[in-house]
Amino acid sequence: MTTNNPSTRSVLARLGTAVALCIAAITLSDTRSDAGMLDKLLRGAGDLAESGAKRGPLADADLPTSLTRSFAALPEPERARTLIATTTPEGHVRLTNADGTAVTAGAESEIGAALTYLLPQASEKARGAVAIHMQAGDAFAHREALALLPEDARITLVGEDGNTHRLIERPARPRSVDAAAEPLRLRLGDRLIVAAHTPKDLREVAWQARRAFNPANIRLLSFDDDAARRLPSVRVGDGRLPVEPVNPFGLVDDMRSLRGQTVVISGEITDDLLAFTARGSARQTVSLTDLRTAARRDDVNLVVLAADTPRQPGTRNLVWQRAALDGIDEATAAASLGDFWSALAGPRGALELSIDRSAVGDTRQNHHVRLTARTVNDAPLSVTDEGGSFLQLTERFVTELVSTAAGEIVTRGIDATMRSEAYDRELARRLVPGIPSDIQIIYLLAGIAGLIGLPTVTRWWRRLWPLAPSPTFASTLGYLANRLLRAVLFWPLFLPLAGIFAGPYQLIARPFEVLTLPFVLLWRRLRPA
């Protein structure tokens, strides 16, 4: 047998390591494309089911996949009174019914005739029961086509990811650029509304609202000048969501201990300042811009609650009532982040979420997005603006007086700086924290290339740093230290760097050796010594 041959052992080790790392690379590449092997199988099963649905009347309708999938998920009675709307390059509307019959219309009168033709079973009185599914991209890009649809129809926008959102406010026919720039308002839940300008905004806000809520990652803070300037990384205190005092100016300087967590603070918002009053202290302010910058720098989700009072949670008022956020008990039992926000907003109406357009395009904010929210038909985020009618001032004074006596802090809006969907997924793909996933994938592929071209890499390495014989060292310990240093520099550093060139060279210059390697190994294994 020739298994004791050093070249044979190195070849076997190289082959086994290459196979293992190839499997790891395939798994990692699947993870990078946001789909593992199980996800691919499930998606394949969904594609088969979808192809089965397309063999029906809609098979030849040339409709987007997201629309046909959402349409096929409807119950049979619902499909009978639902139309699929697409747009043409001219801005006209193409309506398709469940039988695959399509009609193109470019005016409101033509739309009425198309509905009568496509849905003959729907009478004029029952026209409001008509449902229309439309791609979100078409709705945002062709506002004039969206305005042509019947006012009493139930319009649902379907995103590229398959999520559906009900349109709750019909836009008027745009007559200017400013009119076309108005956001579309869609319902995300019973108490959540999104005002979006683009399909990307809609997807981002919807994803943020659907994020799983974990009370263990929420830090409810109360500003106090006498508190510590830096919080521990692990939450302390009794209760499911305890109030933790912190020095506000220390929080601006350093949030590193809260990395990856969600920080919730409250106060009155005026312009770009957050006003607060600690225990018996005078009214103070801290810059919201500084807080947002610190949150992005230290990778923290920052949620600022625009309250009706600068009082901080956990402090006591004149009647010795401890201040607490209104709805905090319901919020801690939320299943998603959107439910958490809605509970804090209370029963005063739905919460309208939107992305701050002033932050769009800033390359420094690619990892985070800024969301603003307000209760519908309520005051804007800056609830401390001076002026207003006498009735508004009186209502504000009475509301603050009642909440002060009861110890409640009423939330009127939210200003949140959150990690974006793309950045959050990129963090999930990392095998080693702190190193971007793209760099890790390139490093792994370079290592695989180095293993493929290991003979060439080893030859280059020996020319660069020849191995000294053991008699040249004063002791065995010195010889072993030298070998260890060579191994540390060769495998994790030199092998990936040289593998970028040695791997392709090995495959191109010596393809016959690579292809016949398994047979050569088998022959050497089986032949007699």
Coordinates of C-alpha atoms in Angstrom, one line a residue:
M1 CA 0.0 0.0 0.0
T2 CA 1.1 3.6 -0.7
T3 CA -1.0 5.5 1.8
N4 CA 2.2 6.5 3.7
N5 CA 3.3 8.5 0.6
P6 CA 3.3 12.2 1.7
S7 CA 2.1 13.3 -1.7
T8 CA -0.8 10.9 -1.6
R9 CA -1.8 12.0 1.9
S10 CA -1.7 15.7 0.8
V11 CA -3.9 14.9 -2.2
L12 CA -6.4 13.0 -0.1
A13 CA -6.5 15.9 2.5
R14 CA -6.9 18.4 -0.3
L15 CA -9.7 16.5 -1.9
G16 CA -11.7 16.0 1.3
T17 CA -11.3 19.6 2.4
A18 CA -12.3 20.9 -1.0
V19 CA -15.5 18.8 -1.0
A20 CA -16.4 20.0 2.5
L21 CA -15.8 23.6 1.7
C22 CA -17.7 23.3 -1.5
I23 CA -20.7 22.1 0.4
A24 CA -20.3 25.0 2.9
A25 CA -20.1 27.5 0.0
I26 CA -23.3 26.2 -1.6
T27 CA -25.1 26.5 1.7
L28 CA -23.7 30.0 2.3
S29 CA -24.6 31.1 -1.2
D30 CA -28.2 29.8 -0.7
T31 CA -28.3 31.8 2.6
R32 CA -27.0 34.9 0.8
S33 CA -29.9 34.8 -1.7
D34 CA -32.3 34.8 1.2
A35 CA -33.3 31.2 0.6
G36 CA -32.0 28.0 2.2
M37 CA -32.6 24.5 0.9
L38 CA -35.9 24.1 2.7
D39 CA -37.0 27.5 1.4
K40 CA -36.2 26.5 -2.1
L41 CA -38.2 23.3 -1.8
L42 CA -41.1 25.2 -0.4
R43 CA -40.8 27.8 -3.1
G44 CA -40.7 25.0 -5.7
A45 CA -43.8 23.5 -4.3
G46 CA -45.5 26.9 -4.5
D47 CA -44.4 27.3 -8.1
L48 CA -45.9 23.9 -9.0
A49 CA -49.1 24.9 -7.3
E50 CA -49.0 28.2 -9.2
S51 CA -48.4 26.6 -12.5
G52 CA -51.3 24.3 -11.8
A53 CA -53.4 27.4 -11.2
K54 CA -52.2 29.0 -14.4
R55 CA -53.4 26.1 -16.4
G56 CA -56.9 27.5 -15.7
P57 CA -58.6 30.4 -17.4
L58 CA -55.8 32.9 -16.5
A59 CA -53.0 30.8 -18.2
D60 CA -53.0 32.9 -21.4
A61 CA -53.7 36.2 -19.7
D62 CA -50.0 37.3 -19.5
L63 CA -50.4 38.5 -15.9
P64 CA -47.7 39.1 -13.3
T65 CA -47.0 36.2 -11.0
S66 CA -47.8 38.1 -7.8
L67 CA -51.3 39.0 -9.1
T68 CA -52.2 35.5 -10.3
R69 CA -50.9 34.1 -7.0
S70 CA -53.0 36.5 -4.9
F71 CA -56.0 35.9 -7.1
A72 CA -55.7 32.1 -6.8
A73 CA -55.6 32.4 -3.0
L74 CA -59.1 34.0 -2.9
P75 CA -62.2 31.9 -2.1
E76 CA -64.3 30.9 -5.1
P77 CA -67.1 33.3 -4.4
E78 CA -64.6 36.2 -3.9
R79 CA -62.9 35.4 -7.3
A80 CA -66.2 35.7 -9.1
R81 CA -66.5 39.4 -8.2
T82 CA -62.8 40.3 -8.3
L83 CA -60.9 41.8 -11.3
I84 CA -57.2 42.0 -11.9
A85 CA -56.1 45.5 -13.1
T86 CA -52.9 46.1 -15.0
T87 CA -51.7 49.2 -16.9
T88 CA -50.5 49.8 -20.4
P89 CA -47.6 52.0 -21.4
E90 CA -50.1 54.7 -22.4
G91 CA -51.6 54.7 -18.9
H92 CA -54.8 52.8 -19.7
V93 CA -56.3 50.1 -17.5
R94 CA -56.5 46.5 -18.5
L95 CA -59.1 44.6 -16.5
T96 CA -59.2 40.8 -16.4
N97 CA -61.9 38.6 -14.8
A98 CA -61.8 35.1 -13.4
D99 CA -62.5 33.6 -16.9
G100 CA -59.4 35.3 -18.4
T101 CA -61.5 37.8 -20.4
A102 CA -59.7 41.2 -20.6
V103 CA -60.9 44.7 -21.5
T104 CA -58.7 47.8 -21.9
A105 CA -60.2 51.1 -21.0
G106 CA -58.8 54.7 -21.0
A107 CA -61.7 56.7 -19.6
E108 CA -64.1 56.5 -16.7
S109 CA -67.1 55.8 -19.0
E110 CA -65.2 52.9 -20.6
I111 CA -64.4 51.6 -17.1
G112 CA -68.2 51.4 -16.3
A113 CA -68.9 49.6 -19.5
A114 CA -66.0 47.2 -18.9
L115 CA -67.3 46.3 -15.4
T116 CA -70.8 45.6 -16.9
Y117 CA -69.2 43.3 -19.5
L118 CA -66.7 41.5 -17.2
L119 CA -69.1 41.2 -14.2
P120 CA -72.6 40.9 -15.6
Q121 CA -73.8 39.3 -12.3
A122 CA -72.9 42.5 -10.4
S123 CA -75.8 44.9 -10.5
E124 CA -75.5 48.7 -10.2
K125 CA -76.4 48.6 -6.5
A126 CA -73.9 45.8 -5.8
R127 CA -71.1 47.5 -7.7
G128 CA -69.5 48.5 -4.4
A129 CA -68.8 44.8 -3.7
V130 CA -66.5 44.6 -6.7
A131 CA -62.9 44.0 -5.7
I132 CA -59.8 44.9 -7.8
H133 CA -56.3 43.6 -7.4
M134 CA -53.5 45.7 -8.8
Q135 CA -49.7 45.6 -8.7
A136 CA -48.2 48.1 -6.2
G137 CA -45.7 49.2 -8.9
D138 CA -48.4 50.0 -11.4
A139 CA -50.5 51.9 -8.8
F140 CA -47.5 54.1 -7.8
A141 CA -46.2 54.6 -11.4
H142 CA -49.6 55.3 -13.0
R143 CA -51.7 57.4 -10.7
E144 CA -53.9 58.4 -13.6
A145 CA -54.8 54.8 -14.2
L146 CA -55.6 54.2 -10.5
A147 CA -57.9 57.3 -10.5
L148 CA -59.9 55.8 -13.4
L149 CA -61.1 52.9 -11.2
P150 CA -64.6 53.1 -9.6
E151 CA -64.7 55.1 -6.4
D152 CA -66.7 52.5 -4.5
A153 CA -64.5 49.5 -5.6
R154 CA -62.4 47.7 -3.0
I155 CA -58.8 48.1 -4.4
T156 CA -56.0 45.9 -3.1
L157 CA -52.4 46.5 -4.0
V158 CA -50.2 43.4 -4.4
G159 CA -46.4 43.8 -3.8
E160 CA -43.6 41.9 -5.5
D161 CA -43.3 39.8 -2.3
G162 CA -46.9 38.7 -2.5
N163 CA -48.2 40.8 0.4
T164 CA -51.5 42.5 -0.1
H165 CA -52.6 45.9 1.3
R166 CA -56.0 47.5 1.0
L167 CA -56.1 51.0 -0.4
I168 CA -58.2 53.2 1.9
E169 CA -58.0 56.6 0.3
R170 CA -58.6 57.0 -3.5
P171 CA -56.2 59.5 -5.1
A172 CA -57.6 62.2 -7.3
R173 CA -56.6 62.3 -10.9
P174 CA -53.2 64.0 -10.9
R175 CA -53.1 67.2 -12.8
S176 CA -49.6 68.3 -11.8
V177 CA -46.3 66.9 -10.5
D178 CA -47.2 67.9 -7.0
A179 CA -50.5 66.0 -7.1
A180 CA -48.7 62.9 -8.4
A181 CA -46.3 63.1 -5.5
E182 CA -49.0 62.6 -2.9
P183 CA -48.6 59.4 -1.0
L184 CA -51.0 56.4 -1.3
R185 CA -52.6 55.4 2.0
L186 CA -53.1 51.7 2.6
R187 CA -54.1 49.6 5.6
L188 CA -51.6 47.3 7.3
G189 CA -53.9 46.2 10.1
D190 CA -56.9 47.2 12.2
R191 CA -55.0 50.2 13.7
L192 CA -52.1 50.6 11.3
I193 CA -52.0 52.7 8.1
V194 CA -49.1 53.3 5.8
A195 CA -48.6 56.5 3.7
A196 CA -46.1 55.5 1.0
H197 CA -44.7 57.3 -2.0
T198 CA -43.1 54.3 -3.8
P199 CA -43.4 50.5 -3.7
K200 CA -40.0 50.4 -1.9
D201 CA -41.4 52.6 0.9
L202 CA -44.5 50.4 1.2
R203 CA -42.4 47.2 1.4
E204 CA -40.0 48.8 4.0
V205 CA -42.8 50.1 6.3
A206 CA -44.8 46.9 6.0
W207 CA -41.7 44.8 6.9
Q208 CA -40.9 47.0 9.9
A209 CA -44.5 46.7 11.1
R210 CA -44.4 42.9 10.8
R211 CA -41.1 42.5 12.7
A212 CA -41.5 40.1 15.6
F213 CA -41.8 41.8 18.9
N214 CA -39.5 40.5 21.6
P215 CA -39.8 42.3 25.0
A216 CA -36.3 41.1 25.9
N217 CA -34.8 43.3 23.2
I218 CA -36.8 46.5 24.3
R219 CA -35.2 49.0 26.6
L220 CA -37.7 51.6 28.0
L221 CA -35.6 54.5 29.3
S222 CA -36.3 57.5 31.5
F223 CA -34.1 60.6 31.3
D224 CA -32.5 61.5 34.6
D225 CA -29.5 63.8 35.1
D226 CA -28.4 61.8 38.2
A227 CA -28.5 58.4 36.5
A228 CA -25.6 56.5 35.0
R229 CA -24.3 57.8 31.6
R230 CA -24.1 54.2 30.2
L231 CA -26.5 51.4 30.6
P232 CA -25.5 47.7 31.0
S233 CA -26.0 45.5 27.9
V234 CA -28.4 43.3 29.9
R235 CA -31.6 44.8 31.1
V236 CA -32.1 45.2 34.8
G237 CA -35.3 45.8 36.8
D238 CA -38.5 44.1 37.8
G239 CA -41.4 43.5 35.5
R240 CA -41.8 42.5 31.8
L241 CA -40.7 46.0 30.6
P242 CA -39.1 47.9 33.5
V243 CA -38.2 51.6 33.3
E244 CA -34.4 52.2 33.3
P245 CA -33.1 55.7 34.2
V246 CA -30.2 57.0 32.1
N247 CA -28.4 60.3 31.7
P248 CA -29.6 61.7 28.3
F249 CA -26.3 63.3 27.4
G250 CA -24.4 60.2 28.2
L251 CA -26.8 58.2 25.9
V252 CA -25.9 60.5 23.1
D253 CA -22.2 60.0 23.6
D254 CA -22.3 56.2 23.8
M255 CA -25.0 53.6 22.9
R256 CA -22.6 50.7 22.2
S257 CA -23.8 48.7 25.2
L258 CA -27.3 48.7 23.6
R259 CA -26.2 47.5 20.2
G260 CA -28.8 45.4 18.4
Q261 CA -31.6 46.4 20.8
T262 CA -34.6 48.7 20.6
V263 CA -34.5 51.8 22.8
V264 CA -37.8 53.5 23.6
I265 CA -37.8 57.1 25.0
S266 CA -40.5 59.7 25.3
G267 CA -40.9 63.5 25.6
E268 CA -42.3 66.5 23.9
I269 CA -41.1 67.0 20.3
T270 CA -40.6 70.6 19.1
D271 CA -38.9 70.9 15.8
D272 CA -35.7 68.9 16.3
L273 CA -35.6 69.0 20.0
L274 CA -36.9 66.4 22.6
A275 CA -38.0 68.1 25.8
F276 CA -38.0 66.3 29.1
T277 CA -38.3 66.9 32.8
A278 CA -36.7 64.6 35.3
R279 CA -37.4 64.2 39.0
G280 CA -38.1 67.8 40.2
S281 CA -35.8 69.3 37.6
A282 CA -36.5 72.1 35.2
R283 CA -37.4 71.5 31.6
Q284 CA -34.5 70.5 29.4
T285 CA -34.0 69.5 25.8
V286 CA -31.8 67.1 23.9
S287 CA -31.1 67.1 20.1
L288 CA -33.0 64.5 18.2
T289 CA -30.4 64.6 15.4
D290 CA -27.7 63.7 17.9
L291 CA -29.8 60.8 19.2
R292 CA -30.5 59.5 15.7
T293 CA -26.8 59.8 14.8
A294 CA -25.7 57.9 17.9
A295 CA -28.3 55.2 17.1
R296 CA -27.0 54.7 13.5
R297 CA -23.4 54.8 14.7
D298 CA -23.9 52.2 17.4
D299 CA -26.4 50.0 15.5
V300 CA -29.4 50.7 17.7
N301 CA -33.1 50.9 16.9
L302 CA -34.3 54.2 18.4
V303 CA -38.1 54.8 19.0
V304 CA -39.0 58.3 20.2
L305 CA -42.6 58.7 21.5
A306 CA -44.0 62.2 20.9
A307 CA -45.9 62.6 24.1
D308 CA -48.2 65.3 25.4
T309 CA -46.0 66.0 28.4
P310 CA -42.2 66.2 29.0
R311 CA -42.6 64.1 32.1
Q312 CA -40.6 60.9 32.1
P313 CA -41.8 57.3 32.8
G314 CA -41.2 56.3 36.4
T315 CA -41.3 59.7 37.9
R316 CA -44.0 60.9 40.4
N317 CA -46.3 63.9 40.0
L318 CA -47.7 66.3 42.7
V319 CA -50.3 63.8 43.8
W320 CA -47.7 61.0 44.1
Q321 CA -48.9 59.1 41.0
R322 CA -46.1 57.4 39.2
A323 CA -46.0 58.4 35.5
A324 CA -46.4 55.6 33.0
L325 CA -46.9 55.3 29.2
D326 CA -50.5 55.0 28.3
G327 CA -51.1 51.5 26.8
I328 CA -47.8 50.0 28.0
D329 CA -49.5 46.9 29.4
E330 CA -51.1 46.1 26.1
A331 CA -47.9 47.0 24.2
T332 CA -45.8 44.5 26.1
A333 CA -48.1 41.7 25.0
A334 CA -47.9 42.6 21.3
A335 CA -46.9 40.0 18.7
S336 CA -45.3 42.5 16.2
L337 CA -43.6 45.8 16.3
G338 CA -46.6 47.4 14.5
D339 CA -48.9 46.1 17.3
F340 CA -46.5 47.5 19.9
W341 CA -46.6 51.0 18.3
S342 CA -50.4 50.8 17.9
A343 CA -50.9 49.9 21.6
L344 CA -48.8 52.9 22.7
A345 CA -50.8 55.2 20.5
G346 CA -53.9 54.1 22.3
P347 CA -57.5 54.0 21.2
R348 CA -57.5 57.5 19.8
G349 CA -57.5 56.2 16.2
A350 CA -55.3 54.4 13.7
L351 CA -51.6 55.0 13.5
E352 CA -50.3 56.3 10.2
L353 CA -46.7 55.3 9.4
S354 CA -44.5 56.8 6.7
I355 CA -40.8 57.0 5.8
D356 CA -39.2 60.4 6.2
R357 CA -38.5 61.6 2.7
S358 CA -35.8 64.1 3.8
A359 CA -33.5 61.1 4.7
V360 CA -33.9 59.4 1.3
G361 CA -30.7 59.4 -0.7
D362 CA -28.4 60.1 2.2
T363 CA -25.6 57.5 1.9
R364 CA -24.8 57.7 5.6
Q365 CA -28.3 56.3 6.4
N366 CA -28.3 53.2 4.1
H367 CA -28.3 50.9 7.1
H368 CA -31.2 52.7 8.8
V369 CA -34.5 54.2 7.8
R370 CA -36.4 56.9 9.7
L371 CA -40.1 56.3 10.2
T372 CA -42.6 58.8 11.5
A373 CA -46.1 58.1 12.8
R374 CA -49.0 60.0 14.0
T375 CA -52.5 59.1 15.1
V376 CA -55.0 59.9 12.3
N377 CA -57.0 63.1 12.8
D378 CA -54.8 64.1 15.7
A379 CA -52.1 66.7 16.2
P380 CA -48.9 66.4 14.2
L381 CA -45.7 65.2 15.8
S382 CA -44.7 68.7 17.1
V383 CA -47.4 68.8 19.7
T384 CA -45.9 71.7 21.6
D385 CA -46.2 74.4 18.9
E386 CA -47.3 77.6 20.3
G387 CA -50.4 79.3 19.0
G388 CA -53.6 77.8 17.6
S389 CA -57.2 78.5 18.4
F390 CA -58.5 79.1 21.9
L391 CA -60.4 75.8 21.7
Q392 CA -57.2 73.9 20.7
L393 CA -55.2 75.5 23.5
T394 CA -58.0 74.7 26.0
E395 CA -58.2 71.1 24.8
R396 CA -54.5 70.7 25.1
F397 CA -54.5 72.1 28.7
V398 CA -57.3 69.9 29.8
T399 CA -55.7 66.8 28.3
E400 CA -52.4 67.5 30.0
L401 CA -54.2 68.2 33.3
V402 CA -56.1 64.9 33.3
S403 CA -53.1 62.9 32.2
T404 CA -51.0 64.5 34.9
A405 CA -53.5 63.7 37.6
A406 CA -53.8 60.1 36.4
G407 CA -50.1 59.7 35.9
E408 CA -50.5 58.7 32.2
I409 CA -48.2 59.8 29.4
V410 CA -50.2 60.0 26.2
T411 CA -48.4 59.2 22.9
R412 CA -49.5 61.3 20.0
G413 CA -46.8 60.2 17.5
I414 CA -43.7 58.2 16.9
D415 CA -40.3 59.1 15.4
A416 CA -38.3 55.9 14.9
T417 CA -34.8 55.2 13.5
M418 CA -34.8 51.6 12.6
R419 CA -32.4 49.1 10.9
S420 CA -33.6 48.7 7.3
E421 CA -34.8 45.4 5.9
A422 CA -31.8 45.0 3.6
Y423 CA -29.3 45.6 6.5
D424 CA -31.1 43.3 8.9
R425 CA -31.0 40.5 6.3
E426 CA -27.3 41.2 5.7
L427 CA -26.6 40.9 9.4
A428 CA -28.5 37.5 9.5
R429 CA -26.2 36.2 6.7
R430 CA -23.0 36.8 8.7
L431 CA -21.1 33.8 10.1
V432 CA -18.7 36.0 11.9
P433 CA -20.1 39.2 13.6
G434 CA -18.7 42.5 12.6
I435 CA -17.5 41.4 9.1
P436 CA -19.9 42.1 6.1
S437 CA -21.3 39.0 4.6
D438 CA -20.0 39.8 1.1
I439 CA -16.4 39.9 2.4
Q440 CA -17.0 36.5 4.2
I441 CA -18.3 34.9 1.0
I442 CA -15.4 36.2 -1.1
Y443 CA -12.9 35.0 1.6
L444 CA -14.6 31.5 1.6
L445 CA -14.6 31.2 -2.2
A446 CA -10.9 32.3 -2.3
G447 CA -10.1 29.7 0.2
I448 CA -11.8 27.0 -1.9
A449 CA -9.9 28.2 -4.9
G450 CA -6.7 28.0 -2.9
L451 CA -7.5 24.4 -1.9
I452 CA -8.1 23.5 -5.6
G453 CA -4.7 25.0 -6.5
L454 CA -3.0 23.8 -3.4
P455 CA 0.1 22.3 -5.2
T456 CA 0.7 25.6 -6.9
V457 CA 0.1 27.6 -3.7
T458 CA 2.5 25.4 -1.7
R459 CA 5.2 25.8 -4.4
W460 CA 4.8 29.6 -4.3
W461 CA 4.9 29.5 -0.5
R462 CA 8.1 27.5 -0.3
R463 CA 9.8 29.8 -2.7
L464 CA 8.7 32.8 -0.6
W465 CA 9.6 31.3 2.7
P466 CA 11.8 28.1 2.5
L467 CA 11.4 25.7 5.3
A468 CA 14.6 25.6 7.4
P469 CA 15.7 22.1 8.6
S470 CA 15.3 21.3 12.2
P471 CA 19.1 21.2 13.1
T472 CA 19.3 24.9 12.4
F473 CA 17.1 25.6 15.5
A474 CA 18.6 25.8 19.0
S475 CA 15.8 23.7 20.4
T476 CA 12.7 21.6 19.5
L477 CA 10.5 24.3 20.9
G478 CA 11.9 26.9 18.5
Y479 CA 11.4 24.6 15.6
L480 CA 7.8 23.9 16.6
A481 CA 7.1 27.6 17.1
N482 CA 8.4 28.3 13.6
R483 CA 6.1 25.6 12.1
L484 CA 3.2 27.0 14.0
L485 CA 3.9 30.6 12.7
R486 CA 4.1 29.3 9.2
A487 CA 0.8 27.5 9.5
V488 CA -0.9 30.5 11.0
L489 CA 0.3 32.7 8.1
F490 CA -0.2 30.1 5.4
W491 CA -3.7 28.7 5.9
P492 CA -5.9 31.7 6.8
L493 CA -3.9 34.4 5.0
F494 CA -1.6 33.2 2.1
L495 CA -3.9 30.4 0.9
P496 CA -7.0 32.6 0.1
L497 CA -4.8 35.4 -1.4
A498 CA -2.8 33.1 -3.6
G499 CA -5.8 30.9 -4.3
I500 CA -7.4 33.7 -6.4
F501 CA -4.7 33.1 -9.0
A502 CA -3.6 29.5 -8.2
G503 CA -7.2 28.0 -8.4
P504 CA -7.9 29.1 -12.0
Y505 CA -4.4 28.3 -13.0
Q506 CA -4.8 24.8 -11.6
L507 CA -8.0 24.2 -13.5
I508 CA -6.9 25.8 -16.8
A509 CA -3.3 24.7 -17.0
R510 CA -3.7 21.2 -15.6
P511 CA -7.2 20.1 -16.3
F512 CA -6.2 16.5 -17.1
E513 CA -4.7 16.0 -13.6
V514 CA -7.7 17.5 -11.9
L515 CA -10.2 15.3 -13.9
T516 CA -8.2 12.1 -13.4
L517 CA -7.4 12.7 -9.7
P518 CA -10.2 10.4 -8.3
F519 CA -9.1 7.5 -10.6
V520 CA -5.4 7.9 -9.7
L521 CA -6.2 7.9 -6.0
L522 CA -8.4 4.8 -6.5
W523 CA -5.7 3.0 -8.4
R524 CA -3.0 3.8 -5.8
R525 CA -5.4 2.6 -3.1
L526 CA -6.1 -0.8 -4.8
R527 CA -2.8 -1.7 -6.4
P528 CA -0.5 -4.1 -4.4
A529 CA 2.4 -2.6 -2.5

